[in-house]
Amino acid sequence: VASAQGRPLKMQLTVPTQLETKKRRILVVDDSPLTRELLASLLDAVGFDVSTAADGEDAYAQLLKAPAELVVTDLEMPRLDGLGLTRRLKAHPTLNRVPVVIITTRGSDSDKRQGMEAGADAYISKGDLVRQNVIDVVSRLLP
């Protein structure tokens, strides 16, 4: 390659040695340490950056400081339950865009309706909980 004056131009190509990919941040909220760690490990294993919270109050405080791109929450928790957390998030001026997935043992049609009316983007019964189902739902909500 030459310049307009006919002198050769030196070209330097820089090739990144490592691709930089930003991990999507998910907050898992459950008062059961075992369930919290199970869900966190599952999501971490497929490449998400996972944080955890023991209840809705802790989760909301964390989200105000460092918003997540998706929240996975249980329904029945002390202090602030999953429905209360979902309603708070959906009422917030910026956190209202964060998708919420409820994963709970309560799987009746009435429970599902309450979850969706609170603003949840997906509702999964723990009885129906399978690894691929969770991954599919999260992937659908995080394009």
Short mmCIF file of N, CA and C in Angstrom, two decimals:
data_model
loop_
_atom_site.label_atom_id
_atom_site.label_comp_id
_atom_site.label_asym_id
_atom_site.label_seq_id
_atom_site.Cartn_x
_atom_site.Cartn_y
_atom_site.Cartn_z
N VAL A 1 0.86 -1.17 0.00
CA VAL A 1 0.00 0.00 0.00
C VAL A 1 0.90 1.23 0.00
N ALA A 2 0.58 2.18 -0.85
CA ALA A 2 1.40 3.39 -0.96
C ALA A 2 0.57 4.61 -0.66
N SER A 3 1.23 5.67 -0.21
CA SER A 3 0.55 6.94 0.05
C SER A 3 0.36 7.66 -1.27
N ALA A 4 -0.33 8.80 -1.24
CA ALA A 4 -0.54 9.60 -2.45
C ALA A 4 0.79 10.09 -3.02
N GLN A 5 1.81 10.19 -2.19
CA GLN A 5 3.12 10.63 -2.64
C GLN A 5 3.96 9.47 -3.17
N GLY A 6 3.41 8.28 -3.18
CA GLY A 6 4.12 7.12 -3.69
C GLY A 6 4.98 6.41 -2.66
N ARG A 7 5.03 6.92 -1.44
CA ARG A 7 5.83 6.25 -0.40
C ARG A 7 5.02 5.10 0.21
N PRO A 8 5.69 4.03 0.55
CA PRO A 8 4.97 2.91 1.16
C PRO A 8 4.43 3.30 2.53
N LEU A 9 3.22 2.84 2.81
CA LEU A 9 2.63 3.05 4.13
C LEU A 9 2.84 1.80 4.96
N LYS A 10 3.12 2.01 6.21
CA LYS A 10 3.24 0.87 7.12
C LYS A 10 1.86 0.64 7.73
N MET A 11 1.41 -0.56 7.64
CA MET A 11 0.11 -0.89 8.23
C MET A 11 0.34 -1.82 9.40
N GLN A 12 -0.35 -1.53 10.44
CA GLN A 12 -0.22 -2.38 11.61
C GLN A 12 -1.59 -2.98 11.91
N LEU A 13 -1.62 -4.26 11.92
CA LEU A 13 -2.86 -4.95 12.24
C LEU A 13 -2.78 -5.40 13.69
N THR A 14 -3.82 -5.14 14.42
CA THR A 14 -3.87 -5.63 15.79
C THR A 14 -4.95 -6.69 15.87
N VAL A 15 -4.55 -7.80 16.33
CA VAL A 15 -5.48 -8.91 16.47
C VAL A 15 -5.68 -9.16 17.96
N PRO A 16 -6.92 -9.05 18.41
CA PRO A 16 -7.13 -9.29 19.84
C PRO A 16 -6.74 -10.72 20.20
N THR A 17 -6.07 -10.85 21.32
CA THR A 17 -5.64 -12.18 21.75
C THR A 17 -6.79 -12.92 22.41
N GLN A 18 -7.78 -12.17 22.87
CA GLN A 18 -8.91 -12.81 23.54
C GLN A 18 -10.16 -12.01 23.22
N LEU A 19 -11.20 -12.69 22.85
CA LEU A 19 -12.46 -12.00 22.58
C LEU A 19 -13.04 -11.51 23.90
N GLU A 20 -13.47 -10.27 23.89
CA GLU A 20 -14.07 -9.72 25.10
C GLU A 20 -15.58 -9.87 24.99
N THR A 21 -16.14 -10.63 25.91
CA THR A 21 -17.59 -10.78 25.93
C THR A 21 -18.07 -10.42 27.33
N LYS A 22 -19.09 -9.61 27.37
CA LYS A 22 -19.65 -9.21 28.65
C LYS A 22 -20.67 -10.26 29.07
N LYS A 23 -20.48 -10.79 30.26
CA LYS A 23 -21.43 -11.76 30.77
C LYS A 23 -22.70 -11.05 31.20
N ARG A 24 -23.84 -11.64 30.90
CA ARG A 24 -25.12 -11.08 31.30
C ARG A 24 -25.32 -11.37 32.79
N ARG A 25 -25.74 -10.35 33.56
CA ARG A 25 -25.87 -10.49 35.01
C ARG A 25 -27.30 -10.88 35.39
N ILE A 26 -27.39 -11.94 36.18
CA ILE A 26 -28.67 -12.44 36.67
C ILE A 26 -28.63 -12.46 38.19
N LEU A 27 -29.72 -12.03 38.82
CA LEU A 27 -29.84 -12.09 40.27
C LEU A 27 -30.81 -13.22 40.63
N VAL A 28 -30.34 -14.17 41.44
CA VAL A 28 -31.16 -15.29 41.91
C VAL A 28 -31.57 -14.99 43.35
N VAL A 29 -32.89 -15.01 43.60
CA VAL A 29 -33.43 -14.66 44.92
C VAL A 29 -34.22 -15.85 45.47
N ASP A 30 -33.74 -16.40 46.58
CA ASP A 30 -34.43 -17.53 47.22
C ASP A 30 -33.95 -17.61 48.66
N ASP A 31 -34.87 -17.87 49.59
CA ASP A 31 -34.47 -17.96 50.99
C ASP A 31 -33.83 -19.31 51.32
N SER A 32 -33.96 -20.29 50.44
CA SER A 32 -33.32 -21.59 50.64
C SER A 32 -31.90 -21.54 50.06
N PRO A 33 -30.88 -21.66 50.92
CA PRO A 33 -29.49 -21.63 50.41
C PRO A 33 -29.25 -22.71 49.36
N LEU A 34 -29.84 -23.88 49.53
CA LEU A 34 -29.64 -24.97 48.59
C LEU A 34 -30.22 -24.64 47.22
N THR A 35 -31.46 -24.16 47.19
CA THR A 35 -32.09 -23.79 45.92
C THR A 35 -31.35 -22.63 45.26
N ARG A 36 -30.97 -21.64 46.07
CA ARG A 36 -30.24 -20.48 45.56
C ARG A 36 -28.94 -20.91 44.88
N GLU A 37 -28.19 -21.79 45.53
CA GLU A 37 -26.92 -22.25 44.96
C GLU A 37 -27.13 -23.16 43.75
N LEU A 38 -28.17 -23.97 43.78
CA LEU A 38 -28.48 -24.84 42.64
C LEU A 38 -28.77 -24.00 41.39
N LEU A 39 -29.65 -23.00 41.53
CA LEU A 39 -29.99 -22.14 40.40
C LEU A 39 -28.78 -21.30 39.95
N ALA A 40 -28.02 -20.80 40.93
CA ALA A 40 -26.84 -19.99 40.58
C ALA A 40 -25.82 -20.84 39.83
N SER A 41 -25.60 -22.06 40.27
CA SER A 41 -24.64 -22.95 39.59
C SER A 41 -25.10 -23.30 38.19
N LEU A 42 -26.38 -23.55 38.04
CA LEU A 42 -26.96 -23.87 36.74
C LEU A 42 -26.76 -22.73 35.74
N LEU A 43 -27.05 -21.51 36.18
CA LEU A 43 -26.93 -20.34 35.30
C LEU A 43 -25.46 -19.98 35.06
N ASP A 44 -24.63 -20.13 36.07
CA ASP A 44 -23.20 -19.87 35.93
C ASP A 44 -22.58 -20.85 34.93
N ALA A 45 -23.02 -22.09 34.96
CA ALA A 45 -22.46 -23.12 34.08
C ALA A 45 -22.71 -22.84 32.60
N VAL A 46 -23.75 -22.07 32.29
CA VAL A 46 -24.01 -21.73 30.88
C VAL A 46 -23.54 -20.32 30.53
N GLY A 47 -22.76 -19.70 31.43
CA GLY A 47 -22.08 -18.47 31.09
C GLY A 47 -22.63 -17.17 31.62
N PHE A 48 -23.56 -17.21 32.58
CA PHE A 48 -24.08 -15.98 33.14
C PHE A 48 -23.27 -15.56 34.36
N ASP A 49 -23.25 -14.26 34.64
CA ASP A 49 -22.66 -13.71 35.85
C ASP A 49 -23.79 -13.68 36.86
N VAL A 50 -23.71 -14.50 37.90
CA VAL A 50 -24.83 -14.67 38.83
C VAL A 50 -24.52 -14.10 40.20
N SER A 51 -25.47 -13.31 40.71
CA SER A 51 -25.44 -12.82 42.09
C SER A 51 -26.62 -13.46 42.79
N THR A 52 -26.58 -13.48 44.12
CA THR A 52 -27.68 -14.08 44.86
C THR A 52 -28.15 -13.16 45.98
N ALA A 53 -29.40 -13.37 46.39
CA ALA A 53 -29.99 -12.65 47.52
C ALA A 53 -30.89 -13.62 48.27
N ALA A 54 -30.97 -13.44 49.59
CA ALA A 54 -31.73 -14.36 50.44
C ALA A 54 -33.21 -14.03 50.53
N ASP A 55 -33.60 -12.80 50.16
CA ASP A 55 -35.02 -12.43 50.17
C ASP A 55 -35.22 -11.20 49.30
N GLY A 56 -36.48 -10.80 49.17
CA GLY A 56 -36.81 -9.69 48.29
C GLY A 56 -36.22 -8.35 48.71
N GLU A 57 -36.14 -8.10 50.01
CA GLU A 57 -35.55 -6.84 50.50
C GLU A 57 -34.08 -6.75 50.10
N ASP A 58 -33.35 -7.83 50.34
CA ASP A 58 -31.92 -7.88 49.98
C ASP A 58 -31.76 -7.71 48.47
N ALA A 59 -32.62 -8.38 47.71
CA ALA A 59 -32.56 -8.31 46.25
C ALA A 59 -32.81 -6.89 45.76
N TYR A 60 -33.83 -6.24 46.29
CA TYR A 60 -34.17 -4.89 45.85
C TYR A 60 -33.02 -3.92 46.16
N ALA A 61 -32.44 -4.05 47.34
CA ALA A 61 -31.31 -3.19 47.71
C ALA A 61 -30.13 -3.41 46.76
N GLN A 62 -29.85 -4.67 46.42
CA GLN A 62 -28.76 -4.97 45.48
C GLN A 62 -29.05 -4.38 44.09
N LEU A 63 -30.28 -4.50 43.65
CA LEU A 63 -30.65 -4.02 42.31
C LEU A 63 -30.57 -2.49 42.21
N LEU A 64 -30.84 -1.80 43.30
CA LEU A 64 -30.72 -0.34 43.29
C LEU A 64 -29.26 0.08 43.11
N LYS A 65 -28.35 -0.71 43.67
CA LYS A 65 -26.91 -0.40 43.58
C LYS A 65 -26.32 -0.86 42.25
N ALA A 66 -26.69 -2.05 41.81
CA ALA A 66 -26.13 -2.64 40.59
C ALA A 66 -27.21 -3.45 39.89
N PRO A 67 -27.93 -2.84 38.97
CA PRO A 67 -29.03 -3.54 38.30
C PRO A 67 -28.57 -4.80 37.57
N ALA A 68 -29.42 -5.81 37.61
CA ALA A 68 -29.18 -7.04 36.86
C ALA A 68 -29.96 -6.97 35.56
N GLU A 69 -29.67 -7.88 34.66
CA GLU A 69 -30.39 -7.92 33.39
C GLU A 69 -31.61 -8.83 33.48
N LEU A 70 -31.68 -9.65 34.55
CA LEU A 70 -32.81 -10.55 34.75
C LEU A 70 -32.82 -10.96 36.21
N VAL A 71 -34.02 -11.18 36.77
CA VAL A 71 -34.16 -11.63 38.15
C VAL A 71 -34.92 -12.96 38.14
N VAL A 72 -34.38 -13.94 38.86
CA VAL A 72 -35.05 -15.22 39.08
C VAL A 72 -35.39 -15.24 40.56
N THR A 73 -36.68 -15.34 40.90
CA THR A 73 -37.07 -15.26 42.30
C THR A 73 -38.06 -16.35 42.72
N ASP A 74 -37.94 -16.72 43.98
CA ASP A 74 -38.90 -17.61 44.62
C ASP A 74 -40.10 -16.74 45.02
N LEU A 75 -41.22 -17.37 45.36
CA LEU A 75 -42.38 -16.62 45.83
C LEU A 75 -42.37 -16.44 47.33
N GLU A 76 -42.23 -17.54 48.05
CA GLU A 76 -42.37 -17.50 49.50
C GLU A 76 -41.02 -17.25 50.17
N MET A 77 -40.87 -16.02 50.69
CA MET A 77 -39.64 -15.63 51.38
C MET A 77 -40.01 -14.68 52.51
N PRO A 78 -39.15 -14.61 53.54
CA PRO A 78 -39.40 -13.66 54.63
C PRO A 78 -39.15 -12.22 54.16
N ARG A 79 -39.59 -11.27 54.95
CA ARG A 79 -39.45 -9.82 54.72
C ARG A 79 -40.18 -9.35 53.48
N LEU A 80 -39.71 -9.68 52.27
CA LEU A 80 -40.41 -9.29 51.04
C LEU A 80 -40.46 -10.52 50.14
N ASP A 81 -41.68 -10.98 49.84
CA ASP A 81 -41.82 -12.19 49.02
C ASP A 81 -41.64 -11.86 47.54
N GLY A 82 -41.69 -12.90 46.71
CA GLY A 82 -41.46 -12.74 45.28
C GLY A 82 -42.49 -11.86 44.58
N LEU A 83 -43.75 -11.93 45.01
CA LEU A 83 -44.78 -11.07 44.41
C LEU A 83 -44.51 -9.61 44.75
N GLY A 84 -44.16 -9.35 46.00
CA GLY A 84 -43.84 -7.98 46.43
C GLY A 84 -42.62 -7.44 45.71
N LEU A 85 -41.60 -8.27 45.55
CA LEU A 85 -40.40 -7.86 44.83
C LEU A 85 -40.73 -7.54 43.38
N THR A 86 -41.51 -8.41 42.75
CA THR A 86 -41.89 -8.20 41.35
C THR A 86 -42.67 -6.90 41.19
N ARG A 87 -43.63 -6.66 42.08
CA ARG A 87 -44.42 -5.42 42.00
C ARG A 87 -43.53 -4.18 42.18
N ARG A 88 -42.60 -4.25 43.12
CA ARG A 88 -41.69 -3.12 43.35
C ARG A 88 -40.83 -2.85 42.12
N LEU A 89 -40.31 -3.92 41.54
CA LEU A 89 -39.47 -3.75 40.34
C LEU A 89 -40.27 -3.15 39.19
N LYS A 90 -41.46 -3.65 38.98
CA LYS A 90 -42.28 -3.19 37.85
C LYS A 90 -42.80 -1.77 38.07
N ALA A 91 -42.80 -1.29 39.32
CA ALA A 91 -43.23 0.08 39.61
C ALA A 91 -42.05 1.07 39.56
N HIS A 92 -40.82 0.58 39.52
CA HIS A 92 -39.63 1.43 39.51
C HIS A 92 -39.40 2.01 38.11
N PRO A 93 -39.00 3.28 38.02
CA PRO A 93 -38.85 3.92 36.71
C PRO A 93 -37.80 3.30 35.77
N THR A 94 -36.76 2.69 36.30
CA THR A 94 -35.78 2.06 35.41
C THR A 94 -35.72 0.54 35.58
N LEU A 95 -35.93 0.06 36.78
CA LEU A 95 -35.87 -1.39 37.01
C LEU A 95 -37.09 -2.11 36.43
N ASN A 96 -38.09 -1.35 35.99
CA ASN A 96 -39.31 -1.98 35.45
C ASN A 96 -39.06 -2.73 34.15
N ARG A 97 -37.91 -2.50 33.52
CA ARG A 97 -37.59 -3.21 32.27
C ARG A 97 -36.87 -4.54 32.51
N VAL A 98 -36.51 -4.80 33.76
CA VAL A 98 -35.79 -6.04 34.08
C VAL A 98 -36.78 -7.21 34.09
N PRO A 99 -36.56 -8.22 33.25
CA PRO A 99 -37.46 -9.38 33.26
C PRO A 99 -37.38 -10.13 34.59
N VAL A 100 -38.52 -10.62 35.04
CA VAL A 100 -38.61 -11.38 36.29
C VAL A 100 -39.15 -12.77 35.99
N VAL A 101 -38.42 -13.79 36.45
CA VAL A 101 -38.86 -15.17 36.33
C VAL A 101 -39.14 -15.68 37.73
N ILE A 102 -40.36 -16.12 37.99
CA ILE A 102 -40.71 -16.70 39.29
C ILE A 102 -40.55 -18.21 39.18
N ILE A 103 -39.79 -18.77 40.12
CA ILE A 103 -39.64 -20.22 40.22
C ILE A 103 -40.06 -20.61 41.63
N THR A 104 -41.14 -21.39 41.74
CA THR A 104 -41.73 -21.66 43.04
C THR A 104 -42.36 -23.05 43.11
N THR A 105 -42.63 -23.50 44.34
CA THR A 105 -43.34 -24.77 44.53
C THR A 105 -44.83 -24.59 44.29
N ARG A 106 -45.30 -23.34 44.33
CA ARG A 106 -46.74 -23.06 44.15
C ARG A 106 -47.07 -23.04 42.66
N GLY A 107 -47.73 -24.11 42.20
CA GLY A 107 -47.96 -24.25 40.77
C GLY A 107 -49.40 -24.23 40.33
N SER A 108 -50.32 -23.80 41.20
CA SER A 108 -51.73 -23.78 40.80
C SER A 108 -51.97 -22.66 39.78
N ASP A 109 -53.06 -22.77 39.04
CA ASP A 109 -53.42 -21.74 38.06
C ASP A 109 -53.59 -20.38 38.74
N SER A 110 -54.16 -20.39 39.95
CA SER A 110 -54.36 -19.16 40.71
C SER A 110 -53.02 -18.51 41.06
N ASP A 111 -52.07 -19.34 41.50
CA ASP A 111 -50.73 -18.82 41.84
C ASP A 111 -50.04 -18.24 40.60
N LYS A 112 -50.14 -18.96 39.49
CA LYS A 112 -49.53 -18.48 38.24
C LYS A 112 -50.16 -17.15 37.82
N ARG A 113 -51.47 -17.05 37.92
CA ARG A 113 -52.18 -15.83 37.55
C ARG A 113 -51.71 -14.66 38.43
N GLN A 114 -51.59 -14.92 39.74
CA GLN A 114 -51.11 -13.86 40.65
C GLN A 114 -49.70 -13.40 40.28
N GLY A 115 -48.85 -14.33 39.93
CA GLY A 115 -47.48 -14.00 39.54
C GLY A 115 -47.44 -13.15 38.29
N MET A 116 -48.23 -13.53 37.31
CA MET A 116 -48.25 -12.79 36.05
C MET A 116 -48.90 -11.41 36.24
N GLU A 117 -49.94 -11.35 37.09
CA GLU A 117 -50.58 -10.06 37.36
C GLU A 117 -49.65 -9.11 38.11
N ALA A 118 -48.72 -9.68 38.90
CA ALA A 118 -47.73 -8.85 39.62
C ALA A 118 -46.69 -8.29 38.66
N GLY A 119 -46.61 -8.89 37.45
CA GLY A 119 -45.68 -8.38 36.44
C GLY A 119 -44.59 -9.34 36.03
N ALA A 120 -44.66 -10.58 36.52
CA ALA A 120 -43.63 -11.56 36.15
C ALA A 120 -43.66 -11.81 34.64
N ASP A 121 -42.49 -12.05 34.09
CA ASP A 121 -42.37 -12.33 32.66
C ASP A 121 -42.46 -13.82 32.37
N ALA A 122 -42.22 -14.64 33.40
CA ALA A 122 -42.34 -16.10 33.26
C ALA A 122 -42.58 -16.68 34.65
N TYR A 123 -43.22 -17.85 34.68
CA TYR A 123 -43.57 -18.52 35.94
C TYR A 123 -43.27 -20.00 35.75
N ILE A 124 -42.38 -20.52 36.57
CA ILE A 124 -42.01 -21.94 36.48
C ILE A 124 -42.26 -22.59 37.83
N SER A 125 -43.01 -23.68 37.81
CA SER A 125 -43.24 -24.45 39.03
C SER A 125 -42.03 -25.34 39.29
N LYS A 126 -41.57 -25.39 40.54
CA LYS A 126 -40.41 -26.23 40.86
C LYS A 126 -40.69 -27.70 40.54
N GLY A 127 -41.97 -28.09 40.56
CA GLY A 127 -42.33 -29.45 40.19
C GLY A 127 -42.02 -29.72 38.73
N ASP A 128 -42.09 -28.69 37.90
CA ASP A 128 -41.80 -28.80 36.47
C ASP A 128 -40.36 -28.38 36.15
N LEU A 129 -39.60 -28.08 37.18
CA LEU A 129 -38.27 -27.52 36.98
C LEU A 129 -37.31 -28.54 36.39
N VAL A 130 -36.87 -28.21 35.20
CA VAL A 130 -35.81 -29.00 34.55
C VAL A 130 -34.80 -28.00 34.04
N ARG A 131 -33.56 -28.41 33.99
CA ARG A 131 -32.46 -27.53 33.61
C ARG A 131 -32.74 -26.79 32.30
N GLN A 132 -33.12 -27.54 31.27
CA GLN A 132 -33.28 -26.93 29.95
C GLN A 132 -34.42 -25.92 29.93
N ASN A 133 -35.47 -26.17 30.70
CA ASN A 133 -36.60 -25.25 30.77
C ASN A 133 -36.15 -23.89 31.30
N VAL A 134 -35.36 -23.89 32.36
CA VAL A 134 -34.86 -22.65 32.94
C VAL A 134 -33.98 -21.92 31.94
N ILE A 135 -33.07 -22.64 31.30
CA ILE A 135 -32.16 -22.04 30.33
C ILE A 135 -32.96 -21.47 29.14
N ASP A 136 -33.95 -22.20 28.67
CA ASP A 136 -34.78 -21.73 27.55
C ASP A 136 -35.51 -20.44 27.90
N VAL A 137 -36.11 -20.38 29.09
CA VAL A 137 -36.86 -19.20 29.51
C VAL A 137 -35.92 -18.00 29.64
N VAL A 138 -34.78 -18.20 30.29
CA VAL A 138 -33.81 -17.11 30.46
C VAL A 138 -33.31 -16.63 29.10
N SER A 139 -32.99 -17.56 28.21
CA SER A 139 -32.49 -17.19 26.88
C SER A 139 -33.53 -16.43 26.07
N ARG A 140 -34.80 -16.79 26.23
CA ARG A 140 -35.88 -16.10 25.53
C ARG A 140 -36.04 -14.68 26.03
N LEU A 141 -35.85 -14.47 27.34
CA LEU A 141 -36.04 -13.16 27.93
C LEU A 141 -34.81 -12.25 27.78
N LEU A 142 -33.67 -12.84 27.49
CA LEU A 142 -32.43 -12.07 27.29
C LEU A 142 -31.93 -12.29 25.87
N PRO A 143 -32.51 -11.62 24.90
CA PRO A 143 -32.11 -11.83 23.51
C PRO A 143 -30.66 -11.42 23.24
#
